[in-house]
PDB file of C-alpha atoms in Angstrom:
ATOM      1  CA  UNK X   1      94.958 124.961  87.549  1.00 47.00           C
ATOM      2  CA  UNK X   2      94.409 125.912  91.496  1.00 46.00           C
ATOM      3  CA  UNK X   3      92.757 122.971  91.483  1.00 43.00           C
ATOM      4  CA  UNK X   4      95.282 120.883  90.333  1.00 47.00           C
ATOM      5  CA  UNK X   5      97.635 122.278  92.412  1.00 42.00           C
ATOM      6  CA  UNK X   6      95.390 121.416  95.344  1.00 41.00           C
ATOM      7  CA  UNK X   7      95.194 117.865  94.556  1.00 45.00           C
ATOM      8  CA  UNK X   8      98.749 117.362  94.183  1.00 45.00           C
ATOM      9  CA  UNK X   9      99.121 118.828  97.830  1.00 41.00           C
ATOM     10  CA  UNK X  10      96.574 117.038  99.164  1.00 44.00           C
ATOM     11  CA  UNK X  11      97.568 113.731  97.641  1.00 46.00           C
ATOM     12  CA  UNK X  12      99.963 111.760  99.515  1.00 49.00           C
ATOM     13  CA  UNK X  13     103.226 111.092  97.912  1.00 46.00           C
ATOM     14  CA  UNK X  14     103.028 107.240  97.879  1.00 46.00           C
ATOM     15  CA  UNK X  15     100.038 107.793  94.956  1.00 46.00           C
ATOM     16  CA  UNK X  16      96.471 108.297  94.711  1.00 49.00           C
ATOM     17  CA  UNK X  17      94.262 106.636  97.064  1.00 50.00           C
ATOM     18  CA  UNK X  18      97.160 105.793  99.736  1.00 50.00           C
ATOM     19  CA  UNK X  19      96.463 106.673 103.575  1.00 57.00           C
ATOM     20  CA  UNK X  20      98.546 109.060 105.615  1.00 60.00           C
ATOM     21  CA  UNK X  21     100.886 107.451 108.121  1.00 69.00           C
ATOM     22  CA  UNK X  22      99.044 107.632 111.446  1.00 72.00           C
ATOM     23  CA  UNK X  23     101.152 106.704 114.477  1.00 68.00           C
ATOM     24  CA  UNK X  24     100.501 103.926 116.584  1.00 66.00           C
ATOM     25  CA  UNK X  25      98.845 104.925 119.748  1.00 60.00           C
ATOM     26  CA  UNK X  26     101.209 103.564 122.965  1.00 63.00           C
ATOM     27  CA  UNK X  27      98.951 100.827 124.723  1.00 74.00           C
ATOM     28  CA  UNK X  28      97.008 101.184 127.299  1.00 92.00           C
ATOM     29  CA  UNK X  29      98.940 101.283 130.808  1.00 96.00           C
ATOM     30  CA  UNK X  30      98.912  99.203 133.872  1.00 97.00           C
ATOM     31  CA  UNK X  31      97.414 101.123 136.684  1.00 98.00           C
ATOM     32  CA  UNK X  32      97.880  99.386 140.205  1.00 98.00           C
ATOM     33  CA  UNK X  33      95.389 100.837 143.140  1.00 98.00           C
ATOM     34  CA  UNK X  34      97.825 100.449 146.681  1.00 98.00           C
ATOM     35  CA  UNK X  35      96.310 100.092 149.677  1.00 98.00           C
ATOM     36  CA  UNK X  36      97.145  99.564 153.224  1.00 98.00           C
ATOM     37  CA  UNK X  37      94.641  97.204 154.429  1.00 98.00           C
ATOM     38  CA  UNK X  38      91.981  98.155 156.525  1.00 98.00           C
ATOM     39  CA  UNK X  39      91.296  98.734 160.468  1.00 98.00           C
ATOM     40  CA  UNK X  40      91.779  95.284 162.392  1.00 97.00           C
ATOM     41  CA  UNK X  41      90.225  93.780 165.349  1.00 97.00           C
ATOM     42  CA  UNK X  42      92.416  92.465 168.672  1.00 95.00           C
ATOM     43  CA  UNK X  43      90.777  89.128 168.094  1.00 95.00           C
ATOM     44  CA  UNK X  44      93.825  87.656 167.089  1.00 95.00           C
ATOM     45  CA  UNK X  45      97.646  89.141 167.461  1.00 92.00           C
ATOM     46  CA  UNK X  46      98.763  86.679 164.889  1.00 94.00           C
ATOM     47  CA  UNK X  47      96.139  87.317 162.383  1.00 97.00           C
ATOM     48  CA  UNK X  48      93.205  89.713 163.435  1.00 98.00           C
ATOM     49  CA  UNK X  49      90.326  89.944 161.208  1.00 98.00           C
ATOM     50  CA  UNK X  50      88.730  93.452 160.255  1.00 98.00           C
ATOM     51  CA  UNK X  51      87.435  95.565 162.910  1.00 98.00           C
ATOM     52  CA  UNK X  52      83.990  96.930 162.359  1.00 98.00           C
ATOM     53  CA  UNK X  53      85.440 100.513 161.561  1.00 98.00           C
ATOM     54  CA  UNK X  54      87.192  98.363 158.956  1.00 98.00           C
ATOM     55  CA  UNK X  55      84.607  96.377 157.656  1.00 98.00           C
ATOM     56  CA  UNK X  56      83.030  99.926 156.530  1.00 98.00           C
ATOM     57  CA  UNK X  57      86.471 100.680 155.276  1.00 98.00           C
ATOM     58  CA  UNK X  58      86.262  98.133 152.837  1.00 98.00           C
ATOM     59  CA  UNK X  59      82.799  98.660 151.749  1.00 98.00           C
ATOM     60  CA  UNK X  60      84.031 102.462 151.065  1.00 98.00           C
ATOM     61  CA  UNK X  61      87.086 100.643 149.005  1.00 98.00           C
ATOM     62  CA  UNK X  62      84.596  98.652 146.719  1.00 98.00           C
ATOM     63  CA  UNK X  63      82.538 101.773 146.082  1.00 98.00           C
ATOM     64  CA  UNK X  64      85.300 104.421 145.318  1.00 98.00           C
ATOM     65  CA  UNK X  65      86.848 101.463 143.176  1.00 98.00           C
ATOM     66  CA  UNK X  66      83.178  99.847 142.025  1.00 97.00           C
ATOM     67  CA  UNK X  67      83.740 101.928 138.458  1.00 97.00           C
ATOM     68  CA  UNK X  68      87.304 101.475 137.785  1.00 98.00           C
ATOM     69  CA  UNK X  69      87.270  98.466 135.915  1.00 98.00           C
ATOM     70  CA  UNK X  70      89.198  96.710 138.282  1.00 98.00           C
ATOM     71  CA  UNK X  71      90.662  93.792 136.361  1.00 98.00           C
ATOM     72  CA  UNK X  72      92.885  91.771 139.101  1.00 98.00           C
ATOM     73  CA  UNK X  73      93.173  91.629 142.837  1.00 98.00           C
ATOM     74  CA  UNK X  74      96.321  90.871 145.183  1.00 99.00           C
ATOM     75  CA  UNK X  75      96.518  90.450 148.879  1.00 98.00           C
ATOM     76  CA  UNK X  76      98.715  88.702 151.516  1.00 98.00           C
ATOM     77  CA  UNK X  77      98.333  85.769 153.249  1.00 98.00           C
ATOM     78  CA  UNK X  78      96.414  87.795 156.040  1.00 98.00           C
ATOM     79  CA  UNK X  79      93.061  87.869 156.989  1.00 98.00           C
ATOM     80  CA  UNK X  80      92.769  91.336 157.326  1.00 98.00           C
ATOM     81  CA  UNK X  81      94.223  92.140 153.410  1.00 98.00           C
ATOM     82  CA  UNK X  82      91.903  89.871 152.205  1.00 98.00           C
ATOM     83  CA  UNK X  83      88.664  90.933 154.069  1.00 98.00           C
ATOM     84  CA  UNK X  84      89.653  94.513 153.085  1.00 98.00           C
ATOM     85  CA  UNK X  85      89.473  93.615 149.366  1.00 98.00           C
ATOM     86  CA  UNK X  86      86.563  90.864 149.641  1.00 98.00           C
ATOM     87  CA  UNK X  87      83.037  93.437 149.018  1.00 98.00           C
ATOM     88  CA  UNK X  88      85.104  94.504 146.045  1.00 98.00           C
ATOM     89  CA  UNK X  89      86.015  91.208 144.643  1.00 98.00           C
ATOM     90  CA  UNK X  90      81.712  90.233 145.104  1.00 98.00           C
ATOM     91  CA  UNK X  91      80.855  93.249 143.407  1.00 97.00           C
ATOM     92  CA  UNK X  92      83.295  92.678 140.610  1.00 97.00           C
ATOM     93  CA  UNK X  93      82.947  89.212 140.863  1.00 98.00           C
ATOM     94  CA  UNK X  94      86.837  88.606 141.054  1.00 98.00           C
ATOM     95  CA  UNK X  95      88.882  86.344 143.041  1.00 98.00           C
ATOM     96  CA  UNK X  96      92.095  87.603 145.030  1.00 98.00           C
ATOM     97  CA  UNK X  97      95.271  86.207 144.475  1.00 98.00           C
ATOM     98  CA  UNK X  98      97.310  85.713 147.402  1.00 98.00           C
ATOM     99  CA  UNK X  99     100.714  86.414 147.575  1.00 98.00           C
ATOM    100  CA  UNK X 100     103.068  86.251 150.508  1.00 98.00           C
ATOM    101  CA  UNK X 101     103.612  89.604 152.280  1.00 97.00           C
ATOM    102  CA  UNK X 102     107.183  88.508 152.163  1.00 97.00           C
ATOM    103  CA  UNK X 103     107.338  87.932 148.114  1.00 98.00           C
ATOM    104  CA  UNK X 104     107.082  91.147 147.266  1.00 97.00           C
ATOM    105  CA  UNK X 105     109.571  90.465 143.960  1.00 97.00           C
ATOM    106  CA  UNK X 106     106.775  88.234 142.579  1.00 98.00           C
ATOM    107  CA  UNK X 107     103.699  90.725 143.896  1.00 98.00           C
ATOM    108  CA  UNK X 108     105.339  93.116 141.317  1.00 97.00           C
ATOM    109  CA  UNK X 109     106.440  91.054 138.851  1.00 97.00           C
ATOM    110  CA  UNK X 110     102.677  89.226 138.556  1.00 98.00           C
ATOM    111  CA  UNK X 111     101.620  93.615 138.409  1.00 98.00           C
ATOM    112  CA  UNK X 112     104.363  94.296 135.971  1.00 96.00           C
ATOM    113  CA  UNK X 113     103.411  91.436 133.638  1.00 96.00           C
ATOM    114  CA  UNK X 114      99.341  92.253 133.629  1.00 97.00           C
ATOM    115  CA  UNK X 115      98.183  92.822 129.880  1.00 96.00           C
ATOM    116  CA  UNK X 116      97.882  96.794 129.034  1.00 96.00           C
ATOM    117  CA  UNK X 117      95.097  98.631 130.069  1.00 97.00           C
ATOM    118  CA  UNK X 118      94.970  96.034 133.262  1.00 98.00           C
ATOM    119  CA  UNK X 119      93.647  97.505 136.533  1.00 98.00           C
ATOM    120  CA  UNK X 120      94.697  96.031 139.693  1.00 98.00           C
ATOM    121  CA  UNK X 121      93.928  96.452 143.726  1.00 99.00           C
ATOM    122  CA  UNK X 122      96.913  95.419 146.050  1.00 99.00           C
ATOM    123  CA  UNK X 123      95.873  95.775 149.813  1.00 98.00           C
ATOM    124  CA  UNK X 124      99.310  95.165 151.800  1.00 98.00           C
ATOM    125  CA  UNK X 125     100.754  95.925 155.074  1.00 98.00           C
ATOM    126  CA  UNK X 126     101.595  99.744 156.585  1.00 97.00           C
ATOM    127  CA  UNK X 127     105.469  99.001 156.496  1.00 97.00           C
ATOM    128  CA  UNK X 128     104.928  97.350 152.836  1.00 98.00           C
ATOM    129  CA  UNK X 129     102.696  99.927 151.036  1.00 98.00           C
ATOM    130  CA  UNK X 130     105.369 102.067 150.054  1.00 98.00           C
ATOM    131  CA  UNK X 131     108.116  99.740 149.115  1.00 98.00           C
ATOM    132  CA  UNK X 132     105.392  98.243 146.427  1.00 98.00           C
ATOM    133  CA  UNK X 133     104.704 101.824 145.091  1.00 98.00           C
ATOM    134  CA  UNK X 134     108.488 102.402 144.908  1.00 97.00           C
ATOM    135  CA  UNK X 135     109.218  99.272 143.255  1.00 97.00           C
ATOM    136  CA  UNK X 136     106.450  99.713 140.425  1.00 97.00           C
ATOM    137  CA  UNK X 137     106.990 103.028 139.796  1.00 97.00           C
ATOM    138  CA  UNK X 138     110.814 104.508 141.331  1.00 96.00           C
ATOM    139  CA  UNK X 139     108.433 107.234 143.059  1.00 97.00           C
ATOM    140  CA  UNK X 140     109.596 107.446 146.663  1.00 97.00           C
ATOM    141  CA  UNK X 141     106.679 107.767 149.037  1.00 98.00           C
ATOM    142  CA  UNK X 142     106.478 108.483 152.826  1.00 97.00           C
ATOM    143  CA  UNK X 143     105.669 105.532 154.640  1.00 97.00           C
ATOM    144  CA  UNK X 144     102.582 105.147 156.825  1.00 98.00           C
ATOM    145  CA  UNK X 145     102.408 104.970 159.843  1.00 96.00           C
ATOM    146  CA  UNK X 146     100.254 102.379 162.580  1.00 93.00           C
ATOM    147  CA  UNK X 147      97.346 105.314 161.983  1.00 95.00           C
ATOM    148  CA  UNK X 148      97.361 105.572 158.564  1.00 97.00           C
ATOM    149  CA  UNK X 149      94.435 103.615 157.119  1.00 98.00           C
ATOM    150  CA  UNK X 150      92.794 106.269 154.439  1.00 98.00           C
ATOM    151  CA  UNK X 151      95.569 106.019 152.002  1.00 98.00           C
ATOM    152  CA  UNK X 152      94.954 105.206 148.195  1.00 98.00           C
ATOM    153  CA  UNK X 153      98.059 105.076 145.928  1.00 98.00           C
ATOM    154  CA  UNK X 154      97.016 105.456 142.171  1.00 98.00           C
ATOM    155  CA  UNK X 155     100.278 103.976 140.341  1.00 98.00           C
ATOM    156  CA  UNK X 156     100.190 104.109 136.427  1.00 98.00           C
ATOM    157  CA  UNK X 157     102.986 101.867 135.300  1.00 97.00           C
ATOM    158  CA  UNK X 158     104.605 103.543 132.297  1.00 91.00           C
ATOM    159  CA  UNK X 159     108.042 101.276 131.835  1.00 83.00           C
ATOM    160  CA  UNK X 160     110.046  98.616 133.850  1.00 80.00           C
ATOM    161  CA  UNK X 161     110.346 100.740 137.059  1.00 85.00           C
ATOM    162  CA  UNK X 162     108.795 103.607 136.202  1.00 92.00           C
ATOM    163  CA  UNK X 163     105.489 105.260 136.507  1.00 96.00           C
ATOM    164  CA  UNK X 164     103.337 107.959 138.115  1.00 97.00           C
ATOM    165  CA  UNK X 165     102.081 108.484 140.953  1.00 98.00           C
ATOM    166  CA  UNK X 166      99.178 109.707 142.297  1.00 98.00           C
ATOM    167  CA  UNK X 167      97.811 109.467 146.178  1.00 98.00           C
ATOM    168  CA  UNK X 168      94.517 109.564 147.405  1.00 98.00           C
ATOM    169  CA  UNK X 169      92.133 109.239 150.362  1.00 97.00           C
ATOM    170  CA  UNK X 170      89.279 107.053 150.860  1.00 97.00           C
ATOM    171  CA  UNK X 171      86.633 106.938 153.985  1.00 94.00           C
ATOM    172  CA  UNK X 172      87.212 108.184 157.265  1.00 90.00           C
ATOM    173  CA  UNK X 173      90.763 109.642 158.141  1.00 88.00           C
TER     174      UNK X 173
END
C-alpha cells in the first residue's frame, strides 16, 4: 500500500509515463566588450595611427579577450579603432565592421540585433564610449577622459535598453 501511495505521488498528473514541465531556460545574452581605442601616434591630427604604447595595448586587448568567444567586431571609420581591434580580429580570424563614429543609432542597433549568446568588441572614441554603454544598457557611466586608455566595459544586454554592467581594466594604466 506505501508503495502505491508512492507511485501515485510520484506520477505526474497528466498519466503514466508523461514528463514534468521543465521551464524554458531564457537564451543566451548579448554581451558587448566597450573599449576606448588605444594610444595614438601625432603622425596624423586627422587620423593618427596607433602609437607604439598602443600597439602593445592592442596586443593586451586580443589576449585578455583571446578566450571570450568573441563572435563580432565594430569600429569607426578611424585608423586608430581599427588597429586597436586588428591582433584580435587575426587571432579570431574575424573581420571588423566599420561603422561611422557618428552612427551610433545603427552601432547599437547592429549590437542589439546580434543572435543570443553573441559576443562582440566595439573600440570607439573617449567622448563616445560611454554614450554606447548607456544606450545598450540605461547604465550611466563616467566618461573618460583624454588619459583614459585602460578601460574595458563588460555590457550584458538583458532587454531593449537594458543590461548590466560591468567595468574593467586592461594593460598599463
Amino acid at each position: 500500500m506505501r508503495l502505491a501511495l508512492l507511485a501515485t505521488l510520484l506520477l505526474p498528473a497528466s498519466g503514466v509515463g508523461a514528463r514534468a514541465s521543465i521551464p524554458a531556460l531564457p537564451p543566451d545574452p548579448v554581451t558587448v566588450f566597450v573599449v576606448r581605442h588605444a594610444e595614438k601616434a601625432t603622425d596624423d591630427p586627422r587620423d593618427p595611427n596607433l602609437s607604439e604604447a598602443g600597439r602593445q595595448r592592442a596586443v593586451e586587448l586580443a589576449r585578455v579577450l583571446g578566450d571570450a568567444g568573441v563572435t563580432a567586431l565594430f569600429a569607426s571609420e578611424y585608423r586608430r579603432t581599427q588597429q586597436t581591434l586588428a591582433p584580435l580580429a587575426q587571432a579570431r580570424g574575424l573581420t571588423t565592421t566599420v561603422i561611422g563614429a557618428g552612427a551610433m543609432d545603427s552601432l547599437v542597433a547592429r549590437l542589439v540585433g546580434l543572435p543570443p549568446g553573441s559576443r562582440a568588441v566595439v573600440a570607439s572614441h573617449s567622448n563616445l564610449v560611454n554614450l554606447i554603454v548607456k544606450q545598450l544598457s540605461g547604465v550611466e557611466v563616467k566618461p573618460l577622459t583624454d588619459a583614459d586608455y585602460d578601460r574595458l566595459y563588460v555590457v550584458t544586454l538583458t532587454g531593449q535598453g537594458t543590461g548590466t554592467v560591468t567595468v574593467l581594466r586592461y594593460g598599463e594604466p
